[in-house]
Coordinates of C-alpha atoms and ligand atoms in Angstrom, one line a residue:
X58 CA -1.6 -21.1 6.2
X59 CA 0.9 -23.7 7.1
X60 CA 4.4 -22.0 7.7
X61 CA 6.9 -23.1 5.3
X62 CA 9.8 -23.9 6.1
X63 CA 13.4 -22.3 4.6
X64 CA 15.7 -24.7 4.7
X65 CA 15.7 -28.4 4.2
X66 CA 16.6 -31.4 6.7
X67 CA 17.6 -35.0 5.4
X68 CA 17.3 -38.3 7.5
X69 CA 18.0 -41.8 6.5
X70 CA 16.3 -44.4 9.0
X71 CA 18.1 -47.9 8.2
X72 CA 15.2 -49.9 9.7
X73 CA 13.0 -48.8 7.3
X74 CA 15.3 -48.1 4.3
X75 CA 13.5 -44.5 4.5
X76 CA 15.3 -41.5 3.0
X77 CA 12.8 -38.7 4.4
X78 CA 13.9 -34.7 3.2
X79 CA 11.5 -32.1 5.2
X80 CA 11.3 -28.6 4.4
X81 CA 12.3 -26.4 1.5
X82 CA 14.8 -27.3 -1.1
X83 CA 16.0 -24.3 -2.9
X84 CA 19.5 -24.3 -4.3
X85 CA 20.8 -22.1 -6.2
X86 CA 23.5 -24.8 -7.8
X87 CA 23.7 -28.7 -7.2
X88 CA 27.0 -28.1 -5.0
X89 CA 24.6 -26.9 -2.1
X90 CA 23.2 -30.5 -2.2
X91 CA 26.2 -32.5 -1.5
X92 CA 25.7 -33.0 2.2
X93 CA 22.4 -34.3 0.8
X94 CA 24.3 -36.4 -1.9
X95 CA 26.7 -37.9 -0.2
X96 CA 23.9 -39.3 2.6
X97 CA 21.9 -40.5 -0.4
X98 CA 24.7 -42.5 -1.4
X99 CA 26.3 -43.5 2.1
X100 CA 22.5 -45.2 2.6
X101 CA 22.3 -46.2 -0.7
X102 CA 24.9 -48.8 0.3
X103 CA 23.1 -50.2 3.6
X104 CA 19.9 -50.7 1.3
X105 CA 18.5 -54.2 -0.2
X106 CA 15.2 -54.4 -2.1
X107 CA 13.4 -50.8 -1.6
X108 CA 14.7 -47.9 -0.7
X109 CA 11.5 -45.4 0.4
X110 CA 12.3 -42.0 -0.5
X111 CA 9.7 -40.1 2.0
X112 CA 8.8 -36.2 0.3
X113 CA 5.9 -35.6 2.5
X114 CA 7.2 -32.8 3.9
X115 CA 9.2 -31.8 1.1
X116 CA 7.1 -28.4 0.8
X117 CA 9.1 -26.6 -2.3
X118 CA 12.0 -27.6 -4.7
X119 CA 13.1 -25.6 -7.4
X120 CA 14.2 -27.3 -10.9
X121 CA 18.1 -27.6 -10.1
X122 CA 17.0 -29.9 -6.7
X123 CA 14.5 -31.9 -8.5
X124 CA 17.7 -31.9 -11.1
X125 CA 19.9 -33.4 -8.6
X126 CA 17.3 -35.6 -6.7
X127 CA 16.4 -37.1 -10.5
X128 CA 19.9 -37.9 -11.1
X129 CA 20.2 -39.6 -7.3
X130 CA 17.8 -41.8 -8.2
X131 CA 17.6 -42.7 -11.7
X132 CA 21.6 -43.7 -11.0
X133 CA 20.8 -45.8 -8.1
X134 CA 18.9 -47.9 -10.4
X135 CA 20.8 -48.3 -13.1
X136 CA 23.8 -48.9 -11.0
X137 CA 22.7 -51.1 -8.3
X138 CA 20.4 -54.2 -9.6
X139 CA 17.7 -55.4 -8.3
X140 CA 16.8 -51.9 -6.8
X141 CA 13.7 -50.5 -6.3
X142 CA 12.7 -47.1 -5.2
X143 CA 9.2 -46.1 -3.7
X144 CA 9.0 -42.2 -4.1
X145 CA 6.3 -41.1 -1.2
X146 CA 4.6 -38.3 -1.9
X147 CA 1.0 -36.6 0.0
X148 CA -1.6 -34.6 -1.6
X149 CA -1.5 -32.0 0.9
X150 CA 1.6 -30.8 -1.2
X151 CA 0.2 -30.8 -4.3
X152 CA 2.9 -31.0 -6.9
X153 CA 4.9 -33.8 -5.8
X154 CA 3.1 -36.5 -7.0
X155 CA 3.2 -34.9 -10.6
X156 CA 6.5 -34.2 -10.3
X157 CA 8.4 -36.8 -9.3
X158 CA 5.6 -39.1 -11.4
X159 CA 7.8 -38.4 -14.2
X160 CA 11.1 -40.4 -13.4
X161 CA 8.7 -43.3 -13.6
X162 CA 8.9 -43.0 -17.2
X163 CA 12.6 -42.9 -16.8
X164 CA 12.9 -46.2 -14.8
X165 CA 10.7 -48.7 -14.1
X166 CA 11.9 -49.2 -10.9
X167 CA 11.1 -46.5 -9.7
X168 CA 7.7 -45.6 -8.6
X169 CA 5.5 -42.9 -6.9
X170 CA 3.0 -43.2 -4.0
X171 CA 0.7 -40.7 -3.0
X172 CA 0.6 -42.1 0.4
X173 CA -2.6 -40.5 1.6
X174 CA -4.5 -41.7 -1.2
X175 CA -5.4 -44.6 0.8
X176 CA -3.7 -44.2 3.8
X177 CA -6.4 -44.8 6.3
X178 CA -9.0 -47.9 5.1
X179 CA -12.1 -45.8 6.2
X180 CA -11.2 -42.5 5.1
X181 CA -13.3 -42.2 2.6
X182 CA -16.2 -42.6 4.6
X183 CA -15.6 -39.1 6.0
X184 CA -14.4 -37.8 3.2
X185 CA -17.8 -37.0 1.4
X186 CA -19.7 -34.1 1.5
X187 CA -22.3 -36.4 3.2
X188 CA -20.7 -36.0 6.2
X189 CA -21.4 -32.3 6.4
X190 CA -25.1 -32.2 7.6
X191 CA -24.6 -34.9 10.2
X192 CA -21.3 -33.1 11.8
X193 CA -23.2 -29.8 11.6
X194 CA -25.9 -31.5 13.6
X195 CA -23.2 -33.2 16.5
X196 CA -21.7 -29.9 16.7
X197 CA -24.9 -28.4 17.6
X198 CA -25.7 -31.0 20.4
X199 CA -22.0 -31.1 21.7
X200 CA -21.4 -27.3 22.1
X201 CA -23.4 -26.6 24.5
X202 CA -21.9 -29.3 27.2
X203 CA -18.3 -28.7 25.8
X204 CA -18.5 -24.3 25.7
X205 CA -18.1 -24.7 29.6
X206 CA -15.7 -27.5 29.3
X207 CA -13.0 -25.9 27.3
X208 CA -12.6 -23.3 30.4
X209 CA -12.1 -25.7 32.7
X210 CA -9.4 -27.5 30.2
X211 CA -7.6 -24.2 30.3
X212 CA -9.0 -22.3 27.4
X213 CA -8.6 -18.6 27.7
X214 CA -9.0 -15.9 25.3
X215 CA -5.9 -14.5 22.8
X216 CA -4.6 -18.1 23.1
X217 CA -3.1 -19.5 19.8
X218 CA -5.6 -22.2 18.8
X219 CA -5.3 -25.0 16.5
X220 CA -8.3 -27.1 15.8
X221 CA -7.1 -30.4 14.1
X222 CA -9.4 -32.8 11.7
X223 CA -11.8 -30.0 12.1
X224 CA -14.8 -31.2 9.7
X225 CA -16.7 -28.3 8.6
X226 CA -15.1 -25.3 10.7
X227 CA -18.6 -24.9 13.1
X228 CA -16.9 -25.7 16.0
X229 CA -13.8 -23.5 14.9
X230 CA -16.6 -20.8 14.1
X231 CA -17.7 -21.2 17.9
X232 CA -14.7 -20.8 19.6
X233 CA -13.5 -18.1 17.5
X234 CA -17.0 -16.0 18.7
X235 CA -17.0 -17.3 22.1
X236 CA -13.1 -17.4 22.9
X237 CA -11.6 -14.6 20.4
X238 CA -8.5 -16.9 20.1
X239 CA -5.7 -14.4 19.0
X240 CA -4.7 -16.9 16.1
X241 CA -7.4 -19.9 15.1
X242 CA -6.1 -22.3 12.4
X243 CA -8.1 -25.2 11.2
X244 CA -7.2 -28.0 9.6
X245 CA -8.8 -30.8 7.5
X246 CA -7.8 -33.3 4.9
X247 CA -11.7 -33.2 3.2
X248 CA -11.7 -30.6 1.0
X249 CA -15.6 -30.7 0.6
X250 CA -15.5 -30.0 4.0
X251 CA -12.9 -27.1 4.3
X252 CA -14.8 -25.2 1.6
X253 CA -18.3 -25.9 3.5
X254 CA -15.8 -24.2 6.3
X255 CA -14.7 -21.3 4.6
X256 CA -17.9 -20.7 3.2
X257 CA -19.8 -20.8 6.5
X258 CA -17.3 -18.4 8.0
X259 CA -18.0 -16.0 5.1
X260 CA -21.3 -16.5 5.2
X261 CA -21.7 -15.4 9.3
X262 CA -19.1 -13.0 8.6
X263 CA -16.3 -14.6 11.3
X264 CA -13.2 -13.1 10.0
X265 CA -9.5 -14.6 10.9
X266 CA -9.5 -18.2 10.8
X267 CA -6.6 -20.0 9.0
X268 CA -8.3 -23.3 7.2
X269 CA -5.5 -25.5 6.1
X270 CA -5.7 -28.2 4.0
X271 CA -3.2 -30.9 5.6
X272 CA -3.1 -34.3 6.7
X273 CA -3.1 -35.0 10.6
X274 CA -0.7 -37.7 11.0
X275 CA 2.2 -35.4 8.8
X276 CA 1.3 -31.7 9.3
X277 CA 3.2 -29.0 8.1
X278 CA 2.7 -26.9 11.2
X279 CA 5.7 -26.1 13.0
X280 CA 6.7 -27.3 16.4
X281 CA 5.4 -25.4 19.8
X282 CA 3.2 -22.9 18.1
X283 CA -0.1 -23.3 19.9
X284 CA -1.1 -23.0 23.3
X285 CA -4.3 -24.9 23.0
X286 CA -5.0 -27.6 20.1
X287 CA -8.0 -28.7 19.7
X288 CA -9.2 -32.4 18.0
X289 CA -12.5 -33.7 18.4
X290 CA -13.9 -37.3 17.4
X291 CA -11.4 -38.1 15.3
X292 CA -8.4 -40.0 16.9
X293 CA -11.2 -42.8 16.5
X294 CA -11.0 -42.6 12.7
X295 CA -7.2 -43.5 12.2
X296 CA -5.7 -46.8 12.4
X297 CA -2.7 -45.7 14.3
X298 CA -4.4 -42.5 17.1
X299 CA -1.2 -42.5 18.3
X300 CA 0.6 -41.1 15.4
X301 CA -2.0 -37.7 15.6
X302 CA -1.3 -37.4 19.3
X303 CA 2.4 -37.7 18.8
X304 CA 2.0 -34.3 16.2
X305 CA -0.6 -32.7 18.6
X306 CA 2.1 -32.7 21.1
X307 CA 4.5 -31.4 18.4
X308 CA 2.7 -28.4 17.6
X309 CA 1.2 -27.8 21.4
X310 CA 3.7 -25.3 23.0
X311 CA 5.7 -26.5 26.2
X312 CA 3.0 -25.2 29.1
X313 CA 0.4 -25.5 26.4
X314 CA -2.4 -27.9 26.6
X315 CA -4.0 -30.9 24.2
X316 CA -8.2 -31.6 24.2
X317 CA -9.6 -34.5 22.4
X318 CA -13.0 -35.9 22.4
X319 CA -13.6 -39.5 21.6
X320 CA -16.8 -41.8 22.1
X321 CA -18.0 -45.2 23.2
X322 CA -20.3 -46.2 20.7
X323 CA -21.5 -49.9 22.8
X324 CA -22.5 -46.9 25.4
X325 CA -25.0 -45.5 23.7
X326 CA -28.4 -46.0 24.9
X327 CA -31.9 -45.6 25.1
X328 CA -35.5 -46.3 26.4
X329 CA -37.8 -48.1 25.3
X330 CA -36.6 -51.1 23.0
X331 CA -33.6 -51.0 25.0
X332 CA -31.7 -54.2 24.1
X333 CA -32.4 -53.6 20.4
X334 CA -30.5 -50.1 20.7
X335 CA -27.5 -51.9 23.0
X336 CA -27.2 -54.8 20.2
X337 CA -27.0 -52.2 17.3
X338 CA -24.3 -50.3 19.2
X339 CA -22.2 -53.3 20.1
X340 CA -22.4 -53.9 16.2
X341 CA -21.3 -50.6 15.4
X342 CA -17.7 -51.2 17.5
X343 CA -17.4 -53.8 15.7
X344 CA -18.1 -53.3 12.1
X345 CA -15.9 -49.5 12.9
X346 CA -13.4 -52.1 14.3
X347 CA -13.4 -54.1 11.1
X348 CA -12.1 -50.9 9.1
X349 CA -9.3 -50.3 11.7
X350 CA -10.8 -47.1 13.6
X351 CA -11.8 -47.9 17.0
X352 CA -15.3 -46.3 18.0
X353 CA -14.6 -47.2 21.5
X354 CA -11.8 -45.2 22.2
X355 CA -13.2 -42.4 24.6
X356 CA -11.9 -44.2 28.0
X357 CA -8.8 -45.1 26.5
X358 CA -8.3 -41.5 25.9
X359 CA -6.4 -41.1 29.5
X360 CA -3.9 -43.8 28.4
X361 CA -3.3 -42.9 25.2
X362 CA -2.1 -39.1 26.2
X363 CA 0.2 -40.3 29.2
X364 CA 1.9 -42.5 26.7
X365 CA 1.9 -39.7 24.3
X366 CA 4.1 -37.9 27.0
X367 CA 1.5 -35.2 28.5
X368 CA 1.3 -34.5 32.1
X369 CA -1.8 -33.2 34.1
X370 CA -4.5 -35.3 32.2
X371 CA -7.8 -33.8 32.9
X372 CA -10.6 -36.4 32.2
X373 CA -14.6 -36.0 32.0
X374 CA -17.4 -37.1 30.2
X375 CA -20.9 -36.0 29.0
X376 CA -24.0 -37.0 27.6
X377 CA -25.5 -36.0 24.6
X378 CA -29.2 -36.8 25.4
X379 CA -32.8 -36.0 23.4
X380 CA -33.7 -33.7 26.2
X381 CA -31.1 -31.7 25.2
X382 CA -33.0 -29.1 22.9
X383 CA -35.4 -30.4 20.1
X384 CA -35.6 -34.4 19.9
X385 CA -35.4 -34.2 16.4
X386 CA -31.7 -33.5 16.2
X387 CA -30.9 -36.2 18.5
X388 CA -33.0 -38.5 15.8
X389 CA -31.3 -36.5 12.8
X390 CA -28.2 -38.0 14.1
X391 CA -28.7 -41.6 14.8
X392 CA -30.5 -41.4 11.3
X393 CA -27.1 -40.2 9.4
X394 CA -25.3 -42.6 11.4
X395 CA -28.2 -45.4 10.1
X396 CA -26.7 -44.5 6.8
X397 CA -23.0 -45.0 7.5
X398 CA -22.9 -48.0 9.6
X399 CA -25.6 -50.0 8.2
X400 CA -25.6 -48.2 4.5
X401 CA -22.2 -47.8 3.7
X402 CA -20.2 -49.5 5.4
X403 CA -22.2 -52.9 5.6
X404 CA -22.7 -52.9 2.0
X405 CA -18.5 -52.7 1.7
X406 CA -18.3 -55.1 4.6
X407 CA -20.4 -57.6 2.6
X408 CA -22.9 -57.7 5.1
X409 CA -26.3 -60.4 4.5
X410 CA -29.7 -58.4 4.6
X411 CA -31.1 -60.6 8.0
X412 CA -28.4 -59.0 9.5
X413 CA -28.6 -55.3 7.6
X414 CA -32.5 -55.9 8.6
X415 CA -31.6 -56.2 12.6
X416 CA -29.2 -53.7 12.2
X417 CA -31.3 -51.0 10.9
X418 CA -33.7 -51.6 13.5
X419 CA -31.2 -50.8 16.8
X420 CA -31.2 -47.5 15.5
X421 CA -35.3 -47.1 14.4
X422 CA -35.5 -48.0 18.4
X423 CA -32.6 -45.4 18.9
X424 CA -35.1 -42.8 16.8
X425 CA -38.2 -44.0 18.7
X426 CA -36.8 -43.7 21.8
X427 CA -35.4 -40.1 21.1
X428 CA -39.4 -39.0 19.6
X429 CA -41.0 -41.1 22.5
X430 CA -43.0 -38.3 24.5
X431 CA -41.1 -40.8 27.8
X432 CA -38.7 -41.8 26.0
X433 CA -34.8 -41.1 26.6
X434 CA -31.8 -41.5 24.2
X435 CA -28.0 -41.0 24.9
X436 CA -24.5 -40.7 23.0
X437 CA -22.1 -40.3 25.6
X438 CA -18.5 -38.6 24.9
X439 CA -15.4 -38.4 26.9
X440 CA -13.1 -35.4 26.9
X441 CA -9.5 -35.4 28.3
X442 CA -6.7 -32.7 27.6
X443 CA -3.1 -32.6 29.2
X444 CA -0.3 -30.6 29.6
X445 CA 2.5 -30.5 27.1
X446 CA 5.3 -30.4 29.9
X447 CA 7.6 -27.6 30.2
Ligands
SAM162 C1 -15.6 -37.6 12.6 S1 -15.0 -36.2 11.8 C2 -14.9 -35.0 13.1 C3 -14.9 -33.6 12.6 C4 -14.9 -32.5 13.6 N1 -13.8 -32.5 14.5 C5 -16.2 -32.5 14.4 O1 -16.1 -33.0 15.6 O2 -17.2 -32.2 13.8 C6 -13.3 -36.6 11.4 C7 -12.6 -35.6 10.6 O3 -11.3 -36.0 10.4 C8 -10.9 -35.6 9.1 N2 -9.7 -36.4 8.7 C9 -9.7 -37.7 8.3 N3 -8.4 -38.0 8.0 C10 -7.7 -36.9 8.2 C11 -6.3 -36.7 8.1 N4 -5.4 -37.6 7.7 N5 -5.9 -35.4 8.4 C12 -6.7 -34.5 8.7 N6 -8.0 -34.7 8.9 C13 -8.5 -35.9 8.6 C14 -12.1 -35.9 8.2 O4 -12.1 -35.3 7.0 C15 -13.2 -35.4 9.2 O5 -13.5 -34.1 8.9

């Protein structure tokens, strides 16, 4: 489980009007808050329009801080027109939407949004329990190129591990056999998925890993706790990759070491009916591009970490192919993926049916190719990891 924390920080940042309190707020009379009250009302006077009042990682308050907090706010209001206030609230902690919900009824003006709700535009597309067979299946293909990798990226065993945006726990479920990490948290923000995690554990009788709930770009995991963080094709699926970098450095200890995975999707490829598999895949980049994730980022991966700050980026990349192990999972993938790209999210893009049709057929050739007794189908991946510097 996520640590909490004890004590409670405040920060006002002017250039976003944002008010953020992190941690726990626990007072045992109002008088403990008036560090916290007189900021409130010092930025209170710097504000015009909204002021954001961030409680993402506001992980407890007791009744007199919610007390206090109420009064803050339903005060500014009434005192100061024309002011509105945005409460900002995540699911991950699950009261705070309910909670602070209520001083809505107080004053109009004041309103509460869950921000992960509909944080990232694509979200929900990995959010169903869809999702499960098909990462179940990637897993399968991917783990046996990346078992040898993670060595070579400096992964030893008794290491603290975090694996981040983990999907269904499988690969979690691997390293914890294959690595015997002396602490394994995983965390997720599909909750279909976590259980399918928890249960799949249970079921193989792997004892000892942490599944969190929690959201990526906000986690409640301390700072410098794990020696190798894990976070595999997902920086592609936020809008902003550089905001889950920025808090897989956070939580990577100084010395300790950061491994993505990402893909190219236009690299894909296959034989026969090659240039009907290369147009699907250039369509994929862009129809993932029109819901703000970038499919493409794998080579950008290198980049992306220096800017982050790490040192000592490591980079290779592999290639899932259908002579892997049995064809059929290569075509079980590029199947499911038929269903997301040119099911889903064509249908929400408003895609016409001549162009669903064409689609649909880059990846039939993808599945012929993979079944084709000479045929040959590839997903390639790219894997970097770097140094969190001392
Ligand atoms: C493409 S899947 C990859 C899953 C897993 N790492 C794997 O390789 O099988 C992306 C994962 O990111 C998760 N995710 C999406 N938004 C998230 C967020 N804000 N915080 C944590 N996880 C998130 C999804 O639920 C999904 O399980």
């Amino acid at each position: 489980m996520a640590t909490p924390q004890t004590s409670f920080d405040v920060v006002f940042d002017e250039n976003n009007q944002e008010f953020s309190i992190i941690g726990a707020m626990r007072p045992e009379s109002a008088a403990e808050l008036a560090g916290c009250t007189a900021l409130f009302e010092q930025s209170l006077r710097t504000v015009r329009g909204t002021l954001y009042l961030n409680v993402k990682r506001l992980v407890r308050l007791n009744n007199i801080g919610f007390r206090v907090l109420a009064d803050l706010l339903i005060d500014a209001c009434e005192n100061k027109p024309g002011l509105k206030i945005s409460v900002i609230t995540s699911s991950v902690v699950g009261w705070s939407t309910r909670k602070f919900g209520t001083l809505s009824a107080v004053n109009d003006n004041i309103i509460v949004e869950q921000y992960d709700a509909d944080f990232y535009p694509g979200q929900a597309f990995v959010e169903d329990d869809a999702i499960i067979s098909l990462l179940r299946t990637q897993t399968k293909l991917t783990w046996r190129h990346e078992r040898s990798m993670l060595a070579r990226h400096g992964l030893k065993p008794d290491m603290a591990v975090a694996d981040i945006c983990c999907g269904i726990g499988d690969f979690a479920v691997l390293l914890q056999k294959e690595f015997e990490p002396g602490r394994l948290v995983a965390l997720d923000h599909a909750k279909p998925s976590l259980d399918y995690a928890r249960q799949v554990a249970k079921d193989f009788g792997v004892d000892g890993i942490e599944y969190v709930y929690g959201d990526a770009s906000e986690m409640l995991l301390e700072d410098d706790q794990f020696d190798f963080v894990t976070c595999r094709h997902s920086l592609q699926i936020f809008d902003r990759p550089e905001l889950i970098l920025k808090e897989l450095f956070r939580i990577c200890k100084p010395g300790g070491r950061v491994y993505v995975t990402n893909e190219k999707n236009s690299h894909c490829l296959g034989e026969p009916r090659g240039e009907s598999i290369q147009w699907t895949y250039n369509e994929v980049a862009k129809i993932v591009a029109h819901f703000n994730h970038d499919i493409e980022i794998g080579p950008k991966s290198r980049r992306l970490m220096l800017d982050t700050g790490f040192k000592d980026v490591k980079m290779e990349s592999f290639m899932v192919t259908n002579m892997d192990g049995d064809p059929q999972d290569f075509a079980d993938i590029i199947e499911a993926w038929k269903n997301l790209f040119a099911g889903k999210m064509a249908t929400m893009r408003g895609d016409d049916p001549d162009f669903i049709k064409r689609f649909c057929q880059g990846f039939d050739d993808h599945i012929f190719a993979a079944l084709h007794p000479k045929g040959y189908a590839g997903w390639p991946i790219w894997v970097a990891s770097g140094q969190k510097p001392l």
